[in-house]
């Protein structure tokens, strides 16, 4: 059972554009929702994370929007740059131990 | 941010041999570490949760006798792939939970295993 569904699988955006990635979860016990960025051959790096007590969190060009009732959350990358080209994973976890379930990933390509 | 180091970053071995991968938290103590497996162009799949001083908890479908995990200290967890076969070739990634400072999960750089 895939508990975290991520879309789209891939995304092409022009430099300066907005990249939007969506995730939906099923388990209402999840209360920690991070986004990770992964470059080829490297481990994932934490970008930004949110907990259910807020509906939006912004850090620089990255914004998470969270809809608890719909069990959905999304990542917006503003002013996308070629260096943002990577695979992005959403994840969801519970409070105990931060055991994470990952979405399927989105490959983002930012064209100059 | 906190640093998690994995070694080796890549390894090639012959079928039937065993390979050990180390995961170290360099600037914090990690009572809990996680091991993931990632096939090309796929997501991370949790293999097991490693707790310092106790037996690892394996996810359903992961053979505990094949993937031996030892978490003997607060900064080191090891994954040993025993009697490796070509289908074990994958990218293995560890993560460590920094409970004491940030509460965040930090990932290592991954270890690419190729079994010939």
Short mmCIF file of C-alpha atoms in Angstrom, two decimals:
data_model
loop_
_atom_site.label_atom_id
_atom_site.label_comp_id
_atom_site.label_asym_id
_atom_site.label_seq_id
_atom_site.Cartn_x
_atom_site.Cartn_y
_atom_site.Cartn_z
CA UNK A 1 0.00 0.00 0.00
CA UNK A 2 1.49 3.28 -1.12
CA UNK A 3 0.82 5.64 1.74
CA UNK A 4 2.24 8.77 0.14
CA UNK A 5 1.37 9.54 -3.47
CA UNK A 6 3.42 12.16 -5.30
CA UNK A 7 2.75 13.90 -8.60
CA UNK A 8 3.86 14.65 -11.21
CA UNK A 9 6.60 12.11 -11.85
CA UNK A 10 8.53 14.65 -13.86
CA UNK A 11 8.36 18.35 -14.50
CA UNK A 12 10.01 20.75 -16.92
CA UNK A 13 9.97 24.43 -16.10
CA UNK A 14 11.65 27.48 -17.57
CA UNK A 15 14.16 29.45 -15.55
CA UNK A 16 12.31 31.91 -13.38
CA UNK A 17 9.12 29.87 -13.42
CA UNK A 18 7.30 28.14 -10.58
CA UNK A 19 7.65 24.41 -9.94
CA UNK A 20 4.74 22.80 -8.13
CA UNK A 21 4.81 19.28 -6.73
CA UNK A 22 1.89 17.68 -4.94
CA UNK A 23 1.62 14.90 -2.39
CA UNK A 24 -1.28 13.12 -0.76
CA UNK A 25 -1.17 10.86 2.25
CA UNK A 26 -3.53 8.35 3.77
CA UNK A 27 -2.39 7.80 7.32
CA UNK A 28 -3.92 10.43 9.61
CA UNK A 29 -1.30 9.60 12.25
CA UNK A 30 1.36 11.33 10.16
CA UNK A 31 2.33 14.65 11.68
CA UNK A 32 5.65 15.55 10.07
CA UNK A 33 5.92 16.35 6.37
CA UNK A 34 9.40 17.05 4.99
CA UNK A 35 10.58 17.63 1.45
CA UNK A 36 13.95 16.38 0.27
CA UNK A 37 16.10 17.28 -2.72
CA UNK A 38 18.32 14.61 -4.23
CA UNK A 39 20.99 14.98 -6.89
CA UNK A 40 22.18 11.95 -8.85
CA UNK A 41 24.45 9.70 -6.82
CA UNK A 42 23.87 11.65 -3.62
CA UNK A 43 21.76 11.18 -0.53
CA UNK A 44 18.61 13.24 0.01
CA UNK A 45 18.99 16.64 1.63
CA UNK A 46 16.24 18.22 3.73
CA UNK A 47 14.77 21.28 2.04
CA UNK A 48 11.88 22.28 4.22
CA UNK A 49 9.39 20.58 6.54
CA UNK A 50 6.01 21.33 8.03
CA UNK A 51 3.82 20.07 10.84
CA UNK A 52 0.00 20.01 10.71
CA UNK A 53 -0.49 22.97 13.02
CA UNK A 54 0.33 25.42 10.22
CA UNK A 55 -1.04 25.67 6.69
CA UNK A 56 1.98 27.21 5.03
CA UNK A 57 5.71 27.54 5.59
CA UNK A 58 8.13 29.52 3.50
CA UNK A 59 11.91 29.37 3.44
CA UNK A 60 13.53 31.44 0.74
CA UNK A 61 12.22 30.31 -2.63
CA UNK A 62 10.61 27.18 -1.21
CA UNK A 63 7.08 27.10 0.20
CA UNK A 64 5.07 24.21 1.60
CA UNK A 65 1.29 24.44 1.55
CA UNK A 66 -0.55 22.00 3.79
CA UNK A 67 -4.23 21.02 3.70
CA UNK A 68 -4.99 18.79 6.66
CA UNK A 69 -8.62 18.10 5.79
CA UNK A 70 -7.70 17.00 2.27
CA UNK A 71 -4.59 15.16 3.50
CA UNK A 72 -2.52 16.91 0.88
CA UNK A 73 0.60 19.03 0.85
CA UNK A 74 2.59 20.66 -1.88
CA UNK A 75 5.98 22.20 -2.59
CA UNK A 76 6.29 25.41 -4.58
CA UNK A 77 9.69 26.42 -5.92
CA UNK A 78 9.59 30.06 -6.89
CA UNK A 79 11.94 31.63 -9.43
CA UNK A 80 13.21 28.19 -10.43
CA UNK A 81 16.90 28.04 -11.36
CA UNK A 82 18.87 25.46 -13.40
CA UNK A 83 20.63 24.48 -10.16
CA UNK A 84 17.26 23.37 -8.82
CA UNK A 85 17.20 20.54 -11.36
CA UNK A 86 17.03 17.46 -9.17
CA UNK A 87 14.64 14.83 -7.88
CA UNK A 88 12.33 15.97 -5.11
CA UNK A 89 10.74 13.64 -2.61
CA UNK A 90 7.95 14.37 -0.21
CA UNK A 91 7.72 12.25 2.90
CA UNK A 92 5.47 11.78 5.87
CA UNK A 93 6.21 10.54 9.34
CA UNK A 94 4.88 10.13 12.82
CA UNK A 95 6.12 11.80 15.95
CA UNK A 96 7.87 8.72 17.31
CA UNK A 97 11.29 8.22 15.78
CA UNK A 98 10.60 10.06 12.55
CA UNK A 99 10.19 6.87 10.57
CA UNK A 100 9.44 8.32 7.15
CA UNK A 101 7.39 7.06 4.24
CA UNK A 102 8.53 8.59 0.97
CA UNK A 103 6.55 9.60 -2.08
CA UNK A 104 7.60 8.30 -5.49
CA UNK A 105 9.68 11.35 -6.36
CA UNK A 106 9.47 14.09 -8.99
CA UNK A 107 12.29 14.78 -11.42
CA UNK A 108 12.46 18.50 -12.03
CA UNK A 109 14.34 19.97 -14.97
CA UNK A 110 14.76 23.73 -15.08
CA UNK A 111 15.63 24.95 -18.56
CA UNK A 112 17.83 28.03 -18.87
CA UNK B 1 23.36 21.13 9.38
CA UNK B 2 24.39 17.89 10.99
CA UNK B 3 26.66 15.55 9.07
CA UNK B 4 26.11 11.88 8.45
CA UNK B 5 28.93 10.02 6.76
CA UNK B 6 28.68 6.76 4.88
CA UNK B 7 31.54 4.53 3.86
CA UNK B 8 32.28 3.26 1.34
CA UNK B 9 30.56 5.52 -1.16
CA UNK B 10 30.74 2.77 -3.75
CA UNK B 11 31.77 -0.87 -3.70
CA UNK B 12 31.97 -3.65 -6.26
CA UNK B 13 32.04 -7.23 -5.07
CA UNK B 14 31.73 -10.74 -6.39
CA UNK B 15 28.56 -12.74 -5.96
CA UNK B 16 28.57 -14.71 -2.71
CA UNK B 17 30.74 -12.32 -0.76
CA UNK B 18 29.65 -10.08 2.11
CA UNK B 19 29.88 -6.31 2.16
CA UNK B 20 29.78 -3.97 5.14
CA UNK B 21 28.58 -0.38 4.90
CA UNK B 22 29.18 2.07 7.74
CA UNK B 23 27.01 5.01 8.74
CA UNK B 24 28.40 7.57 11.19
CA UNK B 25 26.87 10.66 12.73
CA UNK B 26 29.83 13.01 12.93
CA UNK B 27 28.64 15.82 15.18
CA UNK B 28 25.72 14.41 17.12
CA UNK B 29 24.66 11.26 18.91
CA UNK B 30 22.08 9.19 17.09
CA UNK B 31 20.14 6.70 19.15
CA UNK B 32 18.12 5.86 16.06
CA UNK B 33 19.34 5.32 12.52
CA UNK B 34 17.44 4.15 9.47
CA UNK B 35 18.59 2.18 6.45
CA UNK B 36 17.02 2.72 3.05
CA UNK B 37 17.44 1.11 -0.31
CA UNK B 38 16.95 2.96 -3.58
CA UNK B 39 16.86 1.44 -7.05
CA UNK B 40 17.56 3.64 -10.09
CA UNK B 41 14.90 6.29 -10.69
CA UNK B 42 12.86 5.00 -7.80
CA UNK B 43 12.02 6.22 -4.34
CA UNK B 44 13.65 5.33 -1.05
CA UNK B 45 12.34 2.19 0.58
CA UNK B 46 12.87 1.79 4.30
CA UNK B 47 14.65 -1.45 5.11
CA UNK B 48 15.10 -1.27 8.86
CA UNK B 49 15.24 0.90 11.94
CA UNK B 50 18.40 0.63 13.97
CA UNK B 51 18.41 1.50 17.67
CA UNK B 52 21.61 1.79 19.64
CA UNK B 53 22.17 -1.20 21.86
CA UNK B 54 19.22 -3.23 20.65
CA UNK B 55 18.17 -5.37 17.70
CA UNK B 56 17.12 -3.67 14.52
CA UNK B 57 13.49 -3.63 13.45
CA UNK B 58 13.07 -4.78 9.88
CA UNK B 59 10.34 -3.78 7.46
CA UNK B 60 8.09 -6.42 6.01
CA UNK B 61 9.77 -8.33 3.22
CA UNK B 62 13.34 -7.47 4.25
CA UNK B 63 15.43 -10.51 5.14
CA UNK B 64 17.07 -9.85 8.48
CA UNK B 65 19.58 -12.68 8.01
CA UNK B 66 20.68 -11.22 4.70
CA UNK B 67 20.89 -7.60 5.77
CA UNK B 68 22.62 -7.59 9.14
CA UNK B 69 22.42 -4.34 11.04
CA UNK B 70 24.51 -3.46 14.06
CA UNK B 71 24.20 -0.23 16.02
CA UNK B 72 26.89 -0.67 18.64
CA UNK B 73 27.48 2.97 19.51
CA UNK B 74 25.64 6.27 19.48
CA UNK B 75 27.50 7.38 16.36
CA UNK B 76 27.86 4.23 14.28
CA UNK B 77 25.51 1.81 12.58
CA UNK B 78 26.61 -0.83 10.08
CA UNK B 79 24.74 -2.70 7.39
CA UNK B 80 26.25 -5.97 6.19
CA UNK B 81 24.89 -7.48 3.01
CA UNK B 82 25.66 -11.18 3.40
CA UNK B 83 26.21 -13.54 0.50
CA UNK B 84 25.49 -10.73 -1.93
CA UNK B 85 23.90 -11.48 -5.29
CA UNK B 86 23.44 -9.27 -8.37
CA UNK B 87 19.86 -8.46 -7.33
CA UNK B 88 21.25 -6.85 -4.18
CA UNK B 89 22.94 -4.21 -6.34
CA UNK B 90 21.43 -0.92 -5.27
CA UNK B 91 22.02 2.44 -3.62
CA UNK B 92 21.94 2.06 0.16
CA UNK B 93 21.31 5.19 2.20
CA UNK B 94 21.36 5.64 5.94
CA UNK B 95 19.83 8.41 8.00
CA UNK B 96 20.31 9.43 11.59
CA UNK B 97 17.88 11.10 13.94
CA UNK B 98 19.23 14.07 15.86
CA UNK B 99 16.87 13.92 18.81
CA UNK B 100 18.94 16.08 21.06
CA UNK B 101 19.26 19.22 18.98
CA UNK B 102 17.02 19.66 16.00
CA UNK B 103 14.81 16.60 16.00
CA UNK B 104 15.53 16.31 12.30
CA UNK B 105 16.55 13.36 10.21
CA UNK B 106 19.85 13.70 8.36
CA UNK B 107 20.84 11.50 5.46
CA UNK B 108 24.20 10.12 4.46
CA UNK B 109 25.55 10.42 0.94
CA UNK B 110 24.66 6.85 0.10
CA UNK B 111 26.66 3.76 -0.84
CA UNK B 112 26.44 2.30 -4.33
CA UNK B 113 26.75 -1.51 -4.24
CA UNK B 114 27.38 -3.44 -7.43
CA UNK B 115 27.46 -7.22 -7.20
CA UNK B 116 29.04 -8.97 -10.16
#
